[in-house]
Coordinates of C-alpha atoms and ligand atoms in Angstrom, one line a residue:
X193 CA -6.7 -7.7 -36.3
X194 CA -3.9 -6.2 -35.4
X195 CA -1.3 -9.2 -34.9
X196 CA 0.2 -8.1 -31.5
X197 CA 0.4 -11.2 -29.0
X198 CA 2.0 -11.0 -25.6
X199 CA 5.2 -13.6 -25.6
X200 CA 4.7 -16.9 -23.6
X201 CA 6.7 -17.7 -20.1
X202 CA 10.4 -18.8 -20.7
X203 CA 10.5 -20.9 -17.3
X204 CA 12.5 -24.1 -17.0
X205 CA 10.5 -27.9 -16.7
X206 CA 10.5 -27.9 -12.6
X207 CA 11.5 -31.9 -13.0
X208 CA 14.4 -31.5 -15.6
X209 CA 16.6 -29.1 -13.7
X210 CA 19.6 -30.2 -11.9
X211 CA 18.4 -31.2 -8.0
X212 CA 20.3 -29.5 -5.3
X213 CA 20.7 -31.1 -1.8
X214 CA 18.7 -28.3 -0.1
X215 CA 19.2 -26.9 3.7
X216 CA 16.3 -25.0 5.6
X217 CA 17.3 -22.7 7.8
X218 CA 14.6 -22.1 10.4
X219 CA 11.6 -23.8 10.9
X220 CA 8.7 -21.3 11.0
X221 CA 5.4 -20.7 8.7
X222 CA 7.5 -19.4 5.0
X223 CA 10.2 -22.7 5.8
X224 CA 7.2 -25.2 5.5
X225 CA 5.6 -23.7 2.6
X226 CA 8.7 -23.8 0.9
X227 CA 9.6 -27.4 1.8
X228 CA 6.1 -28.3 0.7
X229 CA 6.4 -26.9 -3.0
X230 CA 9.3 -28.0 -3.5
X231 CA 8.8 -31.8 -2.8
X232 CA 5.3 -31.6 -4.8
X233 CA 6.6 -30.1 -7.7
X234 CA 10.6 -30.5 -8.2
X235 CA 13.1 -32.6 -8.2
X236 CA 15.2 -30.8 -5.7
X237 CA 16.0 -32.6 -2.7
X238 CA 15.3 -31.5 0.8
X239 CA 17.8 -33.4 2.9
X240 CA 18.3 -31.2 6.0
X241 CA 16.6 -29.1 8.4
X242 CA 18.4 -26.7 11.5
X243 CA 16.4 -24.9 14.2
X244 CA 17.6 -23.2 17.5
X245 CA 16.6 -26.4 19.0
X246 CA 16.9 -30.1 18.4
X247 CA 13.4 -31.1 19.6
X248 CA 12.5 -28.7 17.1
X249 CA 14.2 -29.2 14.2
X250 CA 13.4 -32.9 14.8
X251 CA 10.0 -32.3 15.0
X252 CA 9.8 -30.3 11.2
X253 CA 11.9 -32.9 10.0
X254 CA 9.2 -35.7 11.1
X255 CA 6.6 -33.8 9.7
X256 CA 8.4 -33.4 6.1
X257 CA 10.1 -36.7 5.8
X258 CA 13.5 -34.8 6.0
X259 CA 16.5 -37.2 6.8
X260 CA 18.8 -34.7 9.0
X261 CA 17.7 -32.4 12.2
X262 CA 20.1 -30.5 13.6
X263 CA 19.7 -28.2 16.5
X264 CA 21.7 -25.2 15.8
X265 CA 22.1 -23.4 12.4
X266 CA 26.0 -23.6 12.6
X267 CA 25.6 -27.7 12.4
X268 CA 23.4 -27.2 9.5
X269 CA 25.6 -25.1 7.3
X270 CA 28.2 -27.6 8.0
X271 CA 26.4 -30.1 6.8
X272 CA 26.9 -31.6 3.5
X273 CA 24.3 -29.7 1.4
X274 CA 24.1 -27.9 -2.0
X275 CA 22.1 -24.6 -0.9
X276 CA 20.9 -23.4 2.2
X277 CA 17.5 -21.3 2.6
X278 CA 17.2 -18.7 5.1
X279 CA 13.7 -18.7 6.6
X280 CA 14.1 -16.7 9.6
X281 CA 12.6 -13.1 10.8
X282 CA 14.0 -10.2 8.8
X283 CA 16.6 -9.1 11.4
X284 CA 18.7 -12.2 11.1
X285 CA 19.0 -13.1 7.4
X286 CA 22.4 -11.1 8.2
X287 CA 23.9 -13.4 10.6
X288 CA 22.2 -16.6 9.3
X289 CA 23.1 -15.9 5.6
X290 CA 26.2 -14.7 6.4
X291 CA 27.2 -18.0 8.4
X292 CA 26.3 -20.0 5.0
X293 CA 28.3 -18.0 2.9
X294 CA 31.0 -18.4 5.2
X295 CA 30.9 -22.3 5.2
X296 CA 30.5 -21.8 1.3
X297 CA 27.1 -22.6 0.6
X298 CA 25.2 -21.0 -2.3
X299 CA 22.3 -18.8 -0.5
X300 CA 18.7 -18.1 -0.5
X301 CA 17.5 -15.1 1.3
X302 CA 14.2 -14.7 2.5
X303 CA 12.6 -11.3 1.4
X304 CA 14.0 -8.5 2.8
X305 CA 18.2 -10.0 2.1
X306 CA 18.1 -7.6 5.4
X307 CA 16.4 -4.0 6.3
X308 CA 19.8 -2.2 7.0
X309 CA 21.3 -1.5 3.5
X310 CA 25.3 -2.1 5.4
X311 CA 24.6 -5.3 6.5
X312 CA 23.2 -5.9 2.6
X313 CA 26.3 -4.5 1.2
X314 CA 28.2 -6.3 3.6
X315 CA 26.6 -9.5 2.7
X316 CA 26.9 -8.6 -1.4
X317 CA 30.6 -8.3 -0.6
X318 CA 30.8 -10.8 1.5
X319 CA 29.2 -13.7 -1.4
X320 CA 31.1 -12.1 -4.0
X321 CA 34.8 -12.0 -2.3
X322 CA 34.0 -15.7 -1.6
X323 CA 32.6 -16.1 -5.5
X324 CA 29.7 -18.0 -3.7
X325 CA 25.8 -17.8 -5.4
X326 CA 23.6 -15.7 -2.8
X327 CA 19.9 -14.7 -4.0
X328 CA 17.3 -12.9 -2.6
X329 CA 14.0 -14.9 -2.3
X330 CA 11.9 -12.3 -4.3
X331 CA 9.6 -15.6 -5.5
X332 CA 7.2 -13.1 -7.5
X333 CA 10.5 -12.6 -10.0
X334 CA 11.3 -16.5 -10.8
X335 CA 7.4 -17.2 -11.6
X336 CA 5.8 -17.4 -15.0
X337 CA 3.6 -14.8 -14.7
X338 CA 7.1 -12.3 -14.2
X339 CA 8.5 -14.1 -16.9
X340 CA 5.8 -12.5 -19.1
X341 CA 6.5 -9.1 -17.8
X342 CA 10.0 -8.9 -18.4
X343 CA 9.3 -9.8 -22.6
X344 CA 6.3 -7.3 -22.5
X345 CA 9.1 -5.2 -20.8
X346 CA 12.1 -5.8 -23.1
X347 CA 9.8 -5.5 -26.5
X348 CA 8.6 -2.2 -25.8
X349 CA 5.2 -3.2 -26.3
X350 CA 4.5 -0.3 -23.5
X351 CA 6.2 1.8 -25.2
X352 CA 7.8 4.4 -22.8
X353 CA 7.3 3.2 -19.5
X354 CA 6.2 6.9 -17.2
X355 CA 5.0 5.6 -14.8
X356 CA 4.6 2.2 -12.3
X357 CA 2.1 1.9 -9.1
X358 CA 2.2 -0.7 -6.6
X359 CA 0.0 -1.5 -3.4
X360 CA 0.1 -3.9 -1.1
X361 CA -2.4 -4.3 2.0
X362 CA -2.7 -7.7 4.2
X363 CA -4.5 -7.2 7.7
X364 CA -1.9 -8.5 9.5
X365 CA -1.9 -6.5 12.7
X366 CA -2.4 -9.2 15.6
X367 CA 0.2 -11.2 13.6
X368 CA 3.1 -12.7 16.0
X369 CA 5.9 -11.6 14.1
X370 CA 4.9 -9.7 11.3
X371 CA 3.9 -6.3 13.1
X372 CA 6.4 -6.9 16.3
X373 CA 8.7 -4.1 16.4
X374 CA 11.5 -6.0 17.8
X375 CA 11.7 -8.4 14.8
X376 CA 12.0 -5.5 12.3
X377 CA 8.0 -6.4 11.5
X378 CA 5.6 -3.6 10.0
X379 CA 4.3 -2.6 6.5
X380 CA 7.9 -1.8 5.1
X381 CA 9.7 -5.0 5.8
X382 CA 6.7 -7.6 5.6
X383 CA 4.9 -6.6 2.4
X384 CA 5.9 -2.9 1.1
X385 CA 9.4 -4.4 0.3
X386 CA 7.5 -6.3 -2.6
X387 CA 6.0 -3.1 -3.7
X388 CA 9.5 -1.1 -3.7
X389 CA 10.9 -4.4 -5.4
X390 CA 8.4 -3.5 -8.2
X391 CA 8.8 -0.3 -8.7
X392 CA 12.8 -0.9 -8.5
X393 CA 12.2 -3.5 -11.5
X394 CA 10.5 -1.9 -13.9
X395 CA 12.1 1.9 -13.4
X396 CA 15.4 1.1 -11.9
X397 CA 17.0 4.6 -10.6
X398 CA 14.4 6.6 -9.1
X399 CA 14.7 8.0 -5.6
X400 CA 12.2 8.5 -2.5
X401 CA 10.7 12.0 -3.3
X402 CA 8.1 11.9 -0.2
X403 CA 7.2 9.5 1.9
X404 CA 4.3 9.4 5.3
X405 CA 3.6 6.5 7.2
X406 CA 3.0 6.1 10.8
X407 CA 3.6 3.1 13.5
X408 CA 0.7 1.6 14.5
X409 CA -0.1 3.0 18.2
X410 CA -0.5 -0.4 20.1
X411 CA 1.8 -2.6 18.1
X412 CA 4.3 -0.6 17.2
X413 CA 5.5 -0.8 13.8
X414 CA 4.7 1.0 11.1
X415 CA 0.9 0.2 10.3
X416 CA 1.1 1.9 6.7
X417 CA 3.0 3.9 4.4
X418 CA 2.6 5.6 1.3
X419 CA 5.8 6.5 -1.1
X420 CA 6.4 8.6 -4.1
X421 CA 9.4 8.0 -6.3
X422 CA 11.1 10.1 -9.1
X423 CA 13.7 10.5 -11.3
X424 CA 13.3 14.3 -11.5
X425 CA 12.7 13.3 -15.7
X426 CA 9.4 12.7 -16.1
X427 CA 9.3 8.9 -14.7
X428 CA 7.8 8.4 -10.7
X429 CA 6.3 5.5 -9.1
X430 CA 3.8 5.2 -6.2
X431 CA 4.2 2.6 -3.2
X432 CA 2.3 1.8 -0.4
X433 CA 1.9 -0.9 2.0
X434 CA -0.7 -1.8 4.9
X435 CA -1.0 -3.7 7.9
X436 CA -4.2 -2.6 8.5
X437 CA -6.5 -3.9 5.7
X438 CA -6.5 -5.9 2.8
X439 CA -6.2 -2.5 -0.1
X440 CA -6.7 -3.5 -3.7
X441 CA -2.8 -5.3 -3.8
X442 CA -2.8 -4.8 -7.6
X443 CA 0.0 -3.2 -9.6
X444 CA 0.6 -1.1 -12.8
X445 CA 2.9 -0.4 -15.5
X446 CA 1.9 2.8 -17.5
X447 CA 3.5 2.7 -21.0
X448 CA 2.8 5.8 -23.8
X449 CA 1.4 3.0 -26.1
X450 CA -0.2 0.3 -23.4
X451 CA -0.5 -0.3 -20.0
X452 CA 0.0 -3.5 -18.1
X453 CA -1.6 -4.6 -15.1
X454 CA -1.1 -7.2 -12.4
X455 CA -4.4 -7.9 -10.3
X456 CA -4.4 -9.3 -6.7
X457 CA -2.4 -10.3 -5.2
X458 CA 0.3 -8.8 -7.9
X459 CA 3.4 -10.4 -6.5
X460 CA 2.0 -14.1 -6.3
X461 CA 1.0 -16.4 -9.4
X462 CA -2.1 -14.8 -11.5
X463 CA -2.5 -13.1 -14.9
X464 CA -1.2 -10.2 -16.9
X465 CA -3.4 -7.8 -18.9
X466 CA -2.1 -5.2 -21.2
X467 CA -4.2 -2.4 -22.8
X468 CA -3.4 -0.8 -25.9
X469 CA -3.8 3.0 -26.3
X470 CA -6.4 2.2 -29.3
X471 CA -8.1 -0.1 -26.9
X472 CA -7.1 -3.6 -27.2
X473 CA -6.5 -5.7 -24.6
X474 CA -4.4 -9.1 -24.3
X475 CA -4.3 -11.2 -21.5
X476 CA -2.0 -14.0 -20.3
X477 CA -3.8 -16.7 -17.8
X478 CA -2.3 -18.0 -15.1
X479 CA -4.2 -19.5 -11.7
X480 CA -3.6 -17.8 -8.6
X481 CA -2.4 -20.9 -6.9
X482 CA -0.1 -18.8 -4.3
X483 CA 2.7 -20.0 -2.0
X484 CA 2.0 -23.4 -3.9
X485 CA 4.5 -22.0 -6.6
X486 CA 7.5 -20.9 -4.4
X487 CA 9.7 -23.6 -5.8
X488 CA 10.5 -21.5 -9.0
X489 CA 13.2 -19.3 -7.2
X490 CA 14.2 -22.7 -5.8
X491 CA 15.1 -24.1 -9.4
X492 CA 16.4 -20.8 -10.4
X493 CA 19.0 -21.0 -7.5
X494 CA 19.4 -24.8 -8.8
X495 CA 19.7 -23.4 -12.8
X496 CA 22.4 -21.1 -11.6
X497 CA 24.3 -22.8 -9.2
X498 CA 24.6 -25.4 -12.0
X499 CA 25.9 -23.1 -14.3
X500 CA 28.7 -21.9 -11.8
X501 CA 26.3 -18.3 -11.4
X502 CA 27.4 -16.4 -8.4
X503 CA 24.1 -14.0 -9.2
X504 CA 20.4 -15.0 -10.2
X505 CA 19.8 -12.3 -13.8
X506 CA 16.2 -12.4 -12.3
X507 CA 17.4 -10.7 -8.9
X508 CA 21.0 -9.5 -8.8
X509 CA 22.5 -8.3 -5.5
X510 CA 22.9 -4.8 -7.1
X511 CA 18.5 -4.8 -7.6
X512 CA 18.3 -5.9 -4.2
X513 CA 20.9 -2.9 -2.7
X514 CA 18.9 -0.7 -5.1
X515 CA 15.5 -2.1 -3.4
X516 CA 16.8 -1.7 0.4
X517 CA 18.0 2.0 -0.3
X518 CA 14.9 2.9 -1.5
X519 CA 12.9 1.5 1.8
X520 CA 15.5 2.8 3.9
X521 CA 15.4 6.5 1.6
X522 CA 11.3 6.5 2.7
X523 CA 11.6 5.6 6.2
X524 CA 14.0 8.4 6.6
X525 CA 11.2 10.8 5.3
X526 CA 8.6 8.8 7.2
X527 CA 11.1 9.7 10.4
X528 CA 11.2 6.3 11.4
X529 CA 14.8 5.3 10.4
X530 CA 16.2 1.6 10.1
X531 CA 17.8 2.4 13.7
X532 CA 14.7 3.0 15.5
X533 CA 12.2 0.3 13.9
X534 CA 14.7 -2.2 14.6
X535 CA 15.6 -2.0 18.1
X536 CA 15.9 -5.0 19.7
Ligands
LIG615 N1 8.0 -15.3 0.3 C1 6.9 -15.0 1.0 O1 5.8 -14.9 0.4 C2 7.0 -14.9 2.5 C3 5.9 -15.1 3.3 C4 6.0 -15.0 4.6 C5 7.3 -14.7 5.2 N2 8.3 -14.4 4.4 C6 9.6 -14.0 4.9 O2 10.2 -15.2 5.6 C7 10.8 -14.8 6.8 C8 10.2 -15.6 7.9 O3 8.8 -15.4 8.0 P1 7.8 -16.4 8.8 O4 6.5 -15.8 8.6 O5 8.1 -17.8 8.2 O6 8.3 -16.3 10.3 P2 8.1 -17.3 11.5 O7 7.0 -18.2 11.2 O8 8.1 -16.5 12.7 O9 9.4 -18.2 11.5 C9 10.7 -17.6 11.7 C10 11.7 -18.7 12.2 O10 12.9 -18.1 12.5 C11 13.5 -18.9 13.6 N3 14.1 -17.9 14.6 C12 15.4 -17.7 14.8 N4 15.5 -16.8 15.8 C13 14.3 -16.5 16.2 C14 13.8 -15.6 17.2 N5 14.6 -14.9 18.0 N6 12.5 -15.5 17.4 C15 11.6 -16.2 16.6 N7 12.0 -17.0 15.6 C16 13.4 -17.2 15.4 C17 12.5 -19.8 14.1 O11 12.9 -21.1 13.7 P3 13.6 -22.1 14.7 O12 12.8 -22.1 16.0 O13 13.5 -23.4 14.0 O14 15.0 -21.7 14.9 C18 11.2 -19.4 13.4 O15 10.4 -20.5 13.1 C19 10.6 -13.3 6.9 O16 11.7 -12.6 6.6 C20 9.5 -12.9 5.9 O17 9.7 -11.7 5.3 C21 8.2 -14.5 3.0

């Protein structure tokens, strides 16, 4: 026997932390998941609900027993509310976070906090001249299953980490908004932005060495992309994202003494497997129960708002900059720069 055991979750009890009065912003397919595992597994409260339309807003709001509608976003940040999540399409988190922050509401950010790394910065800036909490909504980080990586992470039980790998592949092509052009959709934004997030995580500092991906020739956006990131020291990652198929979606950490790995889908709920050099293997079990568990960011906004946090430790502003300069570094190489894939 040799003793080793991978550490247990650190993750709060979802009924004992501090309930926020919770504002969703936009109305669309993430907005009702959210709402959903939050009321079936928390204590937060949703008490408020703004589309672009009151019929609409109404209408969500009947169908998630949700005491105020408002048609416009502006009426909802005014609102009295504790936090307000931004559910809307990639190109305007900007705007719609940034009209929270400036009615002083603590923020949560859909994935990505925007493509364009100015209007990130500007929205980092922004939260912290105001001292106000803003988080991106990278859900995979505030779940148990991250909770083990971190400690398997921070132990050293990998030893030195040399390399990470992460896929990600969801046929999504016919999808409305996902692989529309005009709402910044394709493989980067939708889905490769959890695979940079990973490799960002694990080996903070590396840089897009190559990157080749191509838009997808009815649709538009970029079908797929494949990335390779360095240090220049002996550490690299590989990304890549698809539109196209449903690839492996699995992710690895490659120590000197173990390796970890995340099976499908690796940035949702599921286990965490780590083999030893000598050939040992631990796992941790967790059921793949999906979008069911998005309500951990949601109490991690609620832990740190309660604590007077202006950041999240799970995903600070500065890992999320660090995360959109990497997508941004590869679409450069993939010549298909934030300008062009987001015209509108
Ligand atoms: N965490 C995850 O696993 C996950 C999964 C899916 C998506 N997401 C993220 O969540 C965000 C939203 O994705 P979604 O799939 O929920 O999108 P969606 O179903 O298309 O909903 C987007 C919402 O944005 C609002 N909106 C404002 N201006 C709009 C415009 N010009 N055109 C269309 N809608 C507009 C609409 O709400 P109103 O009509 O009420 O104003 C709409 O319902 C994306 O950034 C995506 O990356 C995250």
């Amino acid at each position: 026997m040799s003793g080793r055991i991978l550490p247990r979750p650190v993750v709060p009890d979802p009924l004992s932390v501090p309930s926020l009065r919770w504002a969703i912003l936009g109305t669309g397919w993430i907005a009702a998941r959210f709402v959903e595992a939050l009321q079936q597994h928390t204590a937060q409260r949703v008490v408020a609900v703004g589309s672009r339309t009151a019929a609409r807003a109404a209408e969500f709001a009947a169908q998630h027993g949700i005491e105020l509608a408002y048609g416009s976003y502006e009426e909802l940040v005014a609102s009295d509310v504790d936090a307000v999540y931004v559910a809307t399409g990639h190109l305007d988190h900007f705007a719609h976070a940034t009209l929270a922050l400036e009615a002083g509401r603590p923020v949560l950010i859909e994935k990505p906090m925007t493509p364009r790394l100015s209007e990130a910065r500007a929205l980092a800036d922004l939260a912290r001249a105001r001292g106000v909490f803003a988080m991106e909504a990278v859900w995979s980080l505030a779940l148990p299953r991250y909770s083990v990586v971190r400690q398997v992470l921070q132990q050293g039980l990998l030893g030195e980490v040399v390399e990470v790998h992460a896929n990600l592949g969801e046929r999504l092509v016919d999808h409305h908004r996902a692989m529309d052009p005009v709402q910044g959709g394709g493989a980067m934004n939708d889905i490769g932005t959890y695979a940079m997030m990973f490799a960002n995580e694990v080996l903070p500092g590396l840089r897009v060495l190559a990157a080749h991906g191509q838009r997808h020739a009815a649709r538009g956006a970029v079908g797929q992309f494949h990335a390779l990131l360095g240090d220049g020291a002996g550490r690299q990652a590989t990304v890549s994202a698809s539109m196209l198929a449903d690839t492996p979606s699995t992710a690895y950490v490659a120590g000197t003494e173990a390796t970890l790995s995340l099976d499908a889908p690796f940035y949702q709920p599921g286990p965490v497997v780590v083999r030893f050099h000598d050939g040992e293997r631990l796992r941790y079990e967790e059921p793949a129960l999906a979008h069911t568990q998005l309500f951990w960011e949601a109490l991690e906004v609620a832990r740190c708002v309660e604590a007077g946090l202006a950041e999240s430790p799970l995903r600070t502003l500065d890992q999320t900059l660090a995360t959109i300069s990497l997508m941004e570094q590869a679409r450069e190489l993939m010549g298909d720069p934030a300008s062009a894939s987001n015209a509108r």
